[in-house]
């Protein structure tokens, strides 16, 4: 079946294509009764405006983009991005906007995607995630002049509008909590080292542990496999940690599984903390102590700011709520020295 056209509407309504165009675009030249009849016929046969034709007329695409430089297999199991997208979609849906999502393999490919989307008028703006230091994507979006919201720290977002939450505060709260439980050997299984938020967390963790705890940081790619591998190495060391903080819930659940496999009791021998809470962190046994934040709300706030930019409003940087520690059964007092 072919897509319904203006000619089909004109034939059914018994009017010219010009009259149909006037009616559908809210222009004068047809009576209100004729306009209502034309709109009703368009709805009945499922006619929608052609996005390419709208682009040629300078109309908005009513669509925003999100390119993710992550392996596609990770997105299917990592709750953070699914919750972030759910928050974005909630706002976009209310405004009849769509989200165009594409997985890419490099920042160069991501920049090419932005250029194509913008040049073809397929989007009105984009979200930029996983911010790096001296990020080439920031310069590219500035050059294109495209409305963009960086979900990351404003120190590296250039002239682009940014939304972020304070990472260091949550790290300090977590380390302080573990120290109060008597832990003096603390490890952090972190994410990708080139990301700005990973570096911020690394620095805060190191500073919070100085003078009071032995500490080690192991960087991974956020996957459960890497989280399990890092945990196995840490628990096999002579001075194994008594507490491990993971950069996401997937790695924390994998770490819990490794501890159980190695007969390391949680929390008797090892305390575990997951960054970003999720149902996954709560259904395992013991349920995981986690750094909790409202990720759908985070996505919704980012979407509201991008739509405001598209509307021509001034959108200053916005600091969202920081994650807070939610203690559960995976943390407890440090084991007594043997």
mmCIF file of C-alpha atoms in Angstrom:
data_model
loop_
_atom_site.group_PDB
_atom_site.id
_atom_site.type_symbol
_atom_site.label_atom_id
_atom_site.label_comp_id
_atom_site.label_asym_id
_atom_site.label_seq_id
_atom_site.Cartn_x
_atom_site.Cartn_y
_atom_site.Cartn_z
ATOM 1 C CA UNK A 1 0.000 0.000 0.000
ATOM 2 C CA UNK A 2 1.275 3.446 -0.881
ATOM 3 C CA UNK A 3 1.521 6.310 1.587
ATOM 4 C CA UNK A 4 -1.592 8.575 1.594
ATOM 5 C CA UNK A 5 -1.003 11.859 -0.250
ATOM 6 C CA UNK A 6 -2.544 15.308 -0.508
ATOM 7 C CA UNK A 7 -4.000 14.204 -3.857
ATOM 8 C CA UNK A 8 -5.885 11.377 -2.099
ATOM 9 C CA UNK A 9 -7.362 13.847 0.391
ATOM 10 C CA UNK A 10 -8.322 16.257 -2.409
ATOM 11 C CA UNK A 11 -10.066 13.465 -4.323
ATOM 12 C CA UNK A 12 -12.092 12.373 -1.301
ATOM 13 C CA UNK A 13 -12.995 15.920 -0.299
ATOM 14 C CA UNK A 14 -13.820 17.029 -3.848
ATOM 15 C CA UNK A 15 -11.485 20.041 -3.650
ATOM 16 C CA UNK A 16 -8.178 21.067 -5.213
ATOM 17 C CA UNK A 17 -4.742 20.081 -3.818
ATOM 18 C CA UNK A 18 -4.126 23.786 -3.156
ATOM 19 C CA UNK A 19 -7.207 23.918 -0.928
ATOM 20 C CA UNK A 20 -5.985 20.849 0.948
ATOM 21 C CA UNK A 21 -2.565 22.457 1.451
ATOM 22 C CA UNK A 22 -4.192 25.629 2.783
ATOM 23 C CA UNK A 23 -6.355 23.643 5.192
ATOM 24 C CA UNK A 24 -3.593 21.403 6.550
ATOM 25 C CA UNK A 25 -1.142 24.269 7.011
ATOM 26 C CA UNK A 26 -3.619 26.563 8.761
ATOM 27 C CA UNK A 27 -3.598 29.122 5.960
ATOM 28 C CA UNK A 28 -6.549 31.263 4.856
ATOM 29 C CA UNK A 29 -8.322 30.500 1.587
ATOM 30 C CA UNK A 30 -10.806 27.809 2.669
ATOM 31 C CA UNK A 31 -13.879 27.932 4.862
ATOM 32 C CA UNK A 32 -13.765 26.520 8.375
ATOM 33 C CA UNK A 33 -16.244 23.803 7.395
ATOM 34 C CA UNK A 34 -14.037 22.729 4.482
ATOM 35 C CA UNK A 35 -10.924 22.863 6.664
ATOM 36 C CA UNK A 36 -12.581 20.624 9.270
ATOM 37 C CA UNK A 37 -13.709 18.144 6.583
ATOM 38 C CA UNK A 38 -10.205 17.990 5.054
ATOM 39 C CA UNK A 39 -8.530 17.453 8.445
ATOM 40 C CA UNK A 40 -11.030 14.691 9.276
ATOM 41 C CA UNK A 41 -10.308 12.914 5.975
ATOM 42 C CA UNK A 42 -6.540 13.245 6.549
ATOM 43 C CA UNK A 43 -6.901 11.624 9.975
ATOM 44 C CA UNK A 44 -9.150 8.891 8.584
ATOM 45 C CA UNK A 45 -6.731 7.771 5.860
ATOM 46 C CA UNK A 46 -3.625 8.166 8.071
ATOM 47 C CA UNK A 47 -1.981 11.046 6.209
ATOM 48 C CA UNK A 48 1.093 12.574 7.847
ATOM 49 C CA UNK A 49 3.277 15.456 6.612
ATOM 50 C CA UNK A 50 6.334 14.378 4.645
ATOM 51 C CA UNK A 51 9.397 15.100 6.803
ATOM 52 C CA UNK A 52 11.627 15.758 3.786
ATOM 53 C CA UNK A 53 9.177 18.272 2.354
ATOM 54 C CA UNK A 54 8.851 19.925 5.753
ATOM 55 C CA UNK A 55 12.636 20.192 5.957
ATOM 56 C CA UNK A 56 12.764 21.939 2.593
ATOM 57 C CA UNK A 57 10.299 24.490 3.956
ATOM 58 C CA UNK A 58 12.448 25.095 7.043
ATOM 59 C CA UNK A 59 9.961 23.379 9.372
ATOM 60 C CA UNK A 60 11.114 21.658 12.533
ATOM 61 C CA UNK A 61 11.757 17.937 12.423
ATOM 62 C CA UNK A 62 10.112 17.355 15.824
ATOM 63 C CA UNK A 63 12.901 14.900 16.529
ATOM 64 C CA UNK A 64 16.093 14.978 18.611
ATOM 65 C CA UNK A 65 19.109 12.692 18.428
ATOM 66 C CA UNK A 66 21.215 10.593 20.765
ATOM 67 C CA UNK A 67 24.334 8.802 19.479
ATOM 68 C CA UNK A 68 25.945 6.358 21.913
ATOM 69 C CA UNK A 69 29.558 5.278 21.565
ATOM 70 C CA UNK A 70 29.073 2.049 23.491
ATOM 71 C CA UNK A 71 28.860 -1.600 22.398
ATOM 72 C CA UNK A 72 25.227 -2.335 21.484
ATOM 73 C CA UNK A 73 25.273 -5.462 23.671
ATOM 74 C CA UNK A 74 25.899 -3.313 26.778
ATOM 75 C CA UNK A 75 22.856 -1.112 26.205
ATOM 76 C CA UNK A 76 20.518 -4.071 26.436
ATOM 77 C CA UNK A 77 21.605 -4.923 29.973
ATOM 78 C CA UNK A 78 22.748 -1.621 31.507
ATOM 79 C CA UNK A 79 19.844 -0.047 33.441
ATOM 80 C CA UNK A 80 21.366 3.464 33.471
ATOM 81 C CA UNK A 81 20.840 4.219 29.789
ATOM 82 C CA UNK A 82 17.437 2.538 29.666
ATOM 83 C CA UNK A 83 16.261 4.652 32.624
ATOM 84 C CA UNK A 84 17.828 7.813 31.163
ATOM 85 C CA UNK A 85 16.069 7.226 27.830
ATOM 86 C CA UNK A 86 12.770 6.516 29.589
ATOM 87 C CA UNK A 87 12.981 9.932 31.264
ATOM 88 C CA UNK A 88 13.862 11.622 27.966
ATOM 89 C CA UNK A 89 11.021 9.868 26.147
ATOM 90 C CA UNK A 90 8.488 10.879 28.806
ATOM 91 C CA UNK A 91 9.119 14.560 28.089
ATOM 92 C CA UNK A 92 9.472 14.188 24.317
ATOM 93 C CA UNK A 93 6.253 12.184 24.019
ATOM 94 C CA UNK A 94 4.267 14.909 25.767
ATOM 95 C CA UNK A 95 5.561 17.384 23.156
ATOM 96 C CA UNK A 96 5.039 15.030 20.159
ATOM 97 C CA UNK A 97 8.804 14.784 19.669
ATOM 98 C CA UNK A 98 10.640 11.611 18.662
ATOM 99 C CA UNK A 99 14.063 10.346 19.734
ATOM 100 C CA UNK A 100 16.474 9.184 17.028
ATOM 101 C CA UNK A 101 18.967 6.736 18.581
ATOM 102 C CA UNK A 102 22.099 5.349 16.947
ATOM 103 C CA UNK A 103 24.953 3.256 18.345
ATOM 104 C CA UNK A 104 28.395 4.211 16.986
ATOM 105 C CA UNK A 105 31.891 2.798 17.383
ATOM 106 C CA UNK A 106 33.973 5.988 17.660
ATOM 107 C CA UNK A 107 33.763 9.713 18.331
ATOM 108 C CA UNK A 108 34.639 10.352 14.691
ATOM 109 C CA UNK A 109 31.640 8.313 13.564
ATOM 110 C CA UNK A 110 29.490 10.074 16.144
ATOM 111 C CA UNK A 111 30.464 13.484 14.744
ATOM 112 C CA UNK A 112 29.694 12.256 11.225
ATOM 113 C CA UNK A 113 26.254 11.142 12.399
ATOM 114 C CA UNK A 114 25.581 14.608 13.858
ATOM 115 C CA UNK A 115 26.612 16.249 10.592
ATOM 116 C CA UNK A 116 24.339 13.993 8.545
ATOM 117 C CA UNK A 117 21.361 14.371 10.866
ATOM 118 C CA UNK A 118 21.719 18.146 10.986
ATOM 119 C CA UNK A 119 22.457 18.571 7.282
ATOM 120 C CA UNK A 120 19.445 16.449 6.315
ATOM 121 C CA UNK A 121 17.187 18.330 8.787
ATOM 122 C CA UNK A 122 16.323 15.057 10.489
ATOM 123 C CA UNK A 123 16.736 16.489 13.996
ATOM 124 C CA UNK A 124 16.327 19.766 15.851
ATOM 125 C CA UNK A 125 19.014 19.072 18.471
ATOM 126 C CA UNK A 126 21.024 16.359 20.239
ATOM 127 C CA UNK A 127 22.107 15.006 23.614
ATOM 128 C CA UNK A 128 25.831 14.450 24.188
ATOM 129 C CA UNK A 129 26.810 11.793 26.751
ATOM 130 C CA UNK A 130 30.022 10.187 28.053
ATOM 131 C CA UNK A 131 31.978 13.432 28.022
ATOM 132 C CA UNK A 132 35.775 13.207 27.582
ATOM 133 C CA UNK A 133 38.477 15.754 28.353
ATOM 134 C CA UNK A 134 39.149 17.987 25.307
ATOM 135 C CA UNK A 135 36.201 16.256 23.653
ATOM 136 C CA UNK A 136 36.271 16.721 19.862
ATOM 137 C CA UNK A 137 32.487 16.281 19.706
ATOM 138 C CA UNK A 138 31.961 19.500 21.671
ATOM 139 C CA UNK A 139 33.908 21.518 19.095
ATOM 140 C CA UNK A 140 31.991 19.851 16.255
ATOM 141 C CA UNK A 141 28.579 20.652 17.755
ATOM 142 C CA UNK A 142 29.690 24.239 18.400
ATOM 143 C CA UNK A 143 30.769 24.518 14.765
ATOM 144 C CA UNK A 144 27.448 23.155 13.515
ATOM 145 C CA UNK A 145 25.500 25.584 15.709
ATOM 146 C CA UNK A 146 23.091 22.808 16.602
ATOM 147 C CA UNK A 147 21.094 22.960 19.867
ATOM 148 C CA UNK A 148 22.778 20.456 22.191
ATOM 149 C CA UNK A 149 22.632 19.483 25.845
ATOM 150 C CA UNK A 150 25.689 17.835 27.370
ATOM 151 C CA UNK A 151 24.862 15.296 30.054
ATOM 152 C CA UNK A 152 28.149 15.849 31.844
ATOM 153 C CA UNK A 153 30.235 18.333 33.787
ATOM 154 C CA UNK A 154 30.216 21.939 32.435
ATOM 155 C CA UNK A 155 34.000 22.251 32.828
ATOM 156 C CA UNK A 156 34.392 20.306 29.573
ATOM 157 C CA UNK A 157 31.176 21.261 27.748
ATOM 158 C CA UNK A 158 32.507 24.437 26.086
ATOM 159 C CA UNK A 159 29.685 26.808 25.130
ATOM 160 C CA UNK A 160 27.133 23.969 25.118
ATOM 161 C CA UNK A 161 24.488 23.791 27.823
ATOM 162 C CA UNK A 162 25.245 21.111 30.435
ATOM 163 C CA UNK A 163 23.347 19.125 33.041
ATOM 164 C CA UNK A 164 25.287 17.167 35.644
ATOM 165 C CA UNK A 165 25.275 15.858 39.201
ATOM 166 C CA UNK A 166 28.112 16.186 41.713
ATOM 167 C CA UNK A 167 30.122 12.956 41.599
ATOM 168 C CA UNK A 168 32.713 13.721 44.286
ATOM 169 C CA UNK A 169 30.185 14.265 47.055
ATOM 170 C CA UNK A 170 28.697 10.788 46.589
ATOM 171 C CA UNK A 171 32.153 9.189 46.567
ATOM 172 C CA UNK A 172 33.137 10.932 49.794
ATOM 173 C CA UNK A 173 29.893 9.878 51.477
ATOM 174 C CA UNK A 174 30.480 6.255 50.464
ATOM 175 C CA UNK A 175 34.081 6.113 51.645
ATOM 176 C CA UNK A 176 33.130 7.816 54.903
ATOM 177 C CA UNK A 177 30.402 5.227 55.460
ATOM 178 C CA UNK A 178 32.803 2.329 54.816
ATOM 179 C CA UNK A 179 35.424 3.861 57.092
ATOM 180 C CA UNK A 180 32.820 4.178 59.858
ATOM 181 C CA UNK A 181 32.193 0.440 59.459
ATOM 182 C CA UNK A 182 35.893 -0.154 60.100
ATOM 183 C CA UNK A 183 37.057 -0.816 56.542
ATOM 184 C CA UNK A 184 40.691 0.073 55.870
ATOM 185 C CA UNK A 185 41.259 -1.766 52.558
ATOM 186 C CA UNK A 186 38.874 -0.379 49.975
ATOM 187 C CA UNK A 187 38.864 -0.988 46.211
ATOM 188 C CA UNK A 188 37.027 0.758 43.416
ATOM 189 C CA UNK A 189 36.090 -1.078 40.226
ATOM 190 C CA UNK A 190 35.698 1.907 37.942
ATOM 191 C CA UNK A 191 34.487 2.553 34.412
ATOM 192 C CA UNK A 192 36.318 3.856 31.382
ATOM 193 C CA UNK A 193 39.305 5.985 32.483
ATOM 194 C CA UNK A 194 38.978 8.530 29.660
ATOM 195 C CA UNK A 195 35.527 9.700 30.810
ATOM 196 C CA UNK A 196 35.306 12.954 32.761
ATOM 197 C CA UNK A 197 33.014 11.540 35.429
ATOM 198 C CA UNK A 198 35.332 8.551 35.954
ATOM 199 C CA UNK A 199 38.271 10.877 36.586
ATOM 200 C CA UNK A 200 36.220 12.989 39.002
ATOM 201 C CA UNK A 201 35.242 9.856 40.927
ATOM 202 C CA UNK A 202 38.831 8.550 40.889
ATOM 203 C CA UNK A 203 40.183 11.782 42.339
ATOM 204 C CA UNK A 204 37.499 12.006 45.020
ATOM 205 C CA UNK A 205 38.031 8.359 45.978
ATOM 206 C CA UNK A 206 41.797 8.770 46.298
ATOM 207 C CA UNK A 207 41.434 11.924 48.384
ATOM 208 C CA UNK A 208 38.781 10.377 50.651
ATOM 209 C CA UNK A 209 41.000 7.344 51.327
ATOM 210 C CA UNK A 210 44.238 9.259 51.986
ATOM 211 C CA UNK A 211 45.730 8.587 55.403
ATOM 212 C CA UNK A 212 42.936 6.288 56.555
ATOM 213 C CA UNK A 213 42.680 3.392 54.130
ATOM 214 C CA UNK A 214 44.664 1.331 51.642
ATOM 215 C CA UNK A 215 42.979 1.753 48.299
ATOM 216 C CA UNK A 216 43.203 0.573 44.709
ATOM 217 C CA UNK A 217 41.345 1.502 41.515
ATOM 218 C CA UNK A 218 40.768 -0.940 38.636
ATOM 219 C CA UNK A 219 39.361 0.460 35.374
ATOM 220 C CA UNK A 220 36.978 -1.562 33.193
ATOM 221 C CA UNK A 221 34.547 -1.144 30.301
ATOM 222 C CA UNK A 222 31.433 -1.311 32.536
ATOM 223 C CA UNK A 223 30.523 -4.848 31.476
ATOM 224 C CA UNK A 224 29.685 -7.668 33.856
ATOM 225 C CA UNK A 225 32.542 -9.721 32.414
ATOM 226 C CA UNK A 226 35.101 -7.015 33.184
ATOM 227 C CA UNK A 227 33.583 -6.436 36.610
ATOM 228 C CA UNK A 228 33.833 -10.142 37.415
ATOM 229 C CA UNK A 229 37.419 -10.336 36.155
ATOM 230 C CA UNK A 230 38.473 -7.328 38.262
ATOM 231 C CA UNK A 231 36.769 -8.767 41.343
ATOM 232 C CA UNK A 232 38.469 -12.120 40.904
ATOM 233 C CA UNK A 233 41.888 -10.435 40.754
ATOM 234 C CA UNK A 234 41.175 -8.296 43.813
ATOM 235 C CA UNK A 235 39.901 -11.179 45.925
ATOM 236 C CA UNK A 236 42.852 -13.356 44.904
ATOM 237 C CA UNK A 237 45.433 -10.835 46.132
ATOM 238 C CA UNK A 238 47.232 -11.410 49.476
ATOM 239 C CA UNK A 239 45.863 -8.161 50.911
ATOM 240 C CA UNK A 240 42.415 -8.416 49.431
ATOM 241 C CA UNK A 241 40.010 -5.531 50.057
ATOM 242 C CA UNK A 242 37.284 -5.774 52.648
ATOM 243 C CA UNK A 243 35.061 -3.422 50.627
ATOM 244 C CA UNK A 244 34.599 -2.792 46.896
ATOM 245 C CA UNK A 245 32.751 0.110 45.270
ATOM 246 C CA UNK A 246 31.586 -0.550 41.684
ATOM 247 C CA UNK A 247 30.866 2.089 39.038
ATOM 248 C CA UNK A 248 27.579 0.475 37.979
ATOM 249 C CA UNK A 249 25.109 -2.114 39.165
ATOM 250 C CA UNK A 250 25.936 -4.654 36.444
ATOM 251 C CA UNK A 251 29.534 -4.951 37.662
ATOM 252 C CA UNK A 252 28.422 -5.002 41.295
ATOM 253 C CA UNK A 253 26.081 -7.939 40.676
ATOM 254 C CA UNK A 254 28.865 -9.724 38.785
ATOM 255 C CA UNK A 255 31.226 -9.008 41.691
ATOM 256 C CA UNK A 256 28.729 -10.463 44.167
ATOM 257 C CA UNK A 257 28.532 -13.610 42.060
ATOM 258 C CA UNK A 258 32.338 -13.950 42.024
ATOM 259 C CA UNK A 259 32.508 -13.482 45.807
ATOM 260 C CA UNK A 260 29.954 -16.257 46.284
ATOM 261 C CA UNK A 261 31.846 -18.463 43.834
ATOM 262 C CA UNK A 262 35.066 -17.913 45.842
ATOM 263 C CA UNK A 263 33.315 -18.578 49.179
ATOM 264 C CA UNK A 264 33.804 -14.972 50.301
ATOM 265 C CA UNK A 265 30.849 -14.041 52.470
ATOM 266 C CA UNK A 266 28.985 -10.803 51.745
ATOM 267 C CA UNK A 267 28.878 -8.792 53.961
ATOM 268 C CA UNK A 268 30.795 -10.889 56.523
ATOM 269 C CA UNK A 269 34.091 -10.905 54.613
ATOM 270 C CA UNK A 270 33.392 -8.318 51.921
ATOM 271 C CA UNK A 271 31.136 -5.276 51.643
ATOM 272 C CA UNK A 272 29.840 -4.254 48.204
ATOM 273 C CA UNK A 273 28.491 -0.880 47.025
ATOM 274 C CA UNK A 274 26.974 -0.279 43.578
ATOM 275 C CA UNK A 275 26.882 3.084 41.803
ATOM 276 C CA UNK A 276 23.335 3.732 40.485
ATOM 277 C CA UNK A 277 20.511 1.850 42.069
ATOM 278 C CA UNK A 278 18.153 -0.336 40.049
ATOM 279 C CA UNK A 279 15.728 -3.247 40.495
ATOM 280 C CA UNK A 280 18.661 -5.496 39.583
ATOM 281 C CA UNK A 281 20.581 -4.311 42.661
ATOM 282 C CA UNK A 282 17.572 -4.967 44.869
ATOM 283 C CA UNK A 283 16.550 -8.477 43.769
ATOM 284 C CA UNK A 284 19.914 -10.186 44.387
ATOM 285 C CA UNK A 285 20.727 -11.657 47.792
ATOM 286 C CA UNK A 286 21.920 -9.888 49.741
ATOM 287 C CA UNK A 287 20.408 -6.750 48.174
ATOM 288 C CA UNK A 288 23.121 -4.271 47.247
ATOM 289 C CA UNK A 289 23.939 -1.071 49.058
ATOM 290 C CA UNK A 290 23.770 1.509 46.281
ATOM 291 C CA UNK A 291 24.256 5.145 45.338
ATOM 292 C CA UNK A 292 20.713 6.107 44.431
ATOM 293 C CA UNK A 293 19.552 8.879 42.136
ATOM 294 C CA UNK A 294 16.436 9.429 40.058
ATOM 295 C CA UNK A 295 17.834 8.657 36.609
ATOM 296 C CA UNK A 296 14.511 9.019 34.719
ATOM 297 C CA UNK A 297 14.175 12.494 36.268
ATOM 298 C CA UNK A 298 17.746 13.239 35.152
ATOM 299 C CA UNK A 299 16.789 12.325 31.590
ATOM 300 C CA UNK A 300 13.582 14.352 31.820
ATOM 301 C CA UNK A 301 15.480 17.443 32.984
ATOM 302 C CA UNK A 302 17.919 17.049 30.067
ATOM 303 C CA UNK A 303 15.026 16.750 27.589
ATOM 304 C CA UNK A 304 13.290 19.841 29.006
ATOM 305 C CA UNK A 305 16.464 21.853 28.521
ATOM 306 C CA UNK A 306 17.046 20.653 24.992
ATOM 307 C CA UNK A 307 13.478 21.554 23.976
ATOM 308 C CA UNK A 308 13.964 24.977 25.566
ATOM 309 C CA UNK A 309 17.141 25.473 23.512
ATOM 310 C CA UNK A 310 15.293 24.479 20.348
ATOM 311 C CA UNK A 311 12.622 27.059 21.201
ATOM 312 C CA UNK A 312 15.339 29.729 21.332
ATOM 313 C CA UNK A 313 15.481 30.147 25.102
ATOM 314 C CA UNK A 314 18.636 30.788 27.117
ATOM 315 C CA UNK A 315 19.490 27.599 29.036
ATOM 316 C CA UNK A 316 22.246 27.939 31.678
ATOM 317 C CA UNK A 317 24.123 24.919 33.115
ATOM 318 C CA UNK A 318 22.039 22.943 35.601
ATOM 319 C CA UNK A 319 23.299 20.884 38.537
ATOM 320 C CA UNK A 320 20.907 18.023 39.221
ATOM 321 C CA UNK A 321 20.530 16.151 42.496
ATOM 322 C CA UNK A 322 23.594 14.175 43.595
ATOM 323 C CA UNK A 323 23.372 10.455 44.286
ATOM 324 C CA UNK A 324 22.751 9.483 47.909
ATOM 325 C CA UNK A 325 23.863 6.327 49.682
ATOM 326 C CA UNK A 326 21.165 3.710 50.333
ATOM 327 C CA UNK A 327 22.536 1.046 52.738
ATOM 328 C CA UNK A 328 21.266 -2.507 52.294
ATOM 329 C CA UNK A 329 22.397 -6.008 53.147
ATOM 330 C CA UNK A 330 25.642 -6.055 51.120
ATOM 331 C CA UNK A 331 27.552 -3.814 53.561
ATOM 332 C CA UNK A 332 28.527 -4.433 57.146
ATOM 333 C CA UNK A 333 31.360 -4.070 59.661
ATOM 334 C CA UNK A 334 34.841 -4.887 58.419
ATOM 335 C CA UNK A 335 35.988 -8.424 59.316
ATOM 336 C CA UNK A 336 38.295 -8.731 62.316
ATOM 337 C CA UNK A 337 41.982 -9.162 61.400
ATOM 338 C CA UNK A 338 42.879 -12.864 61.335
#
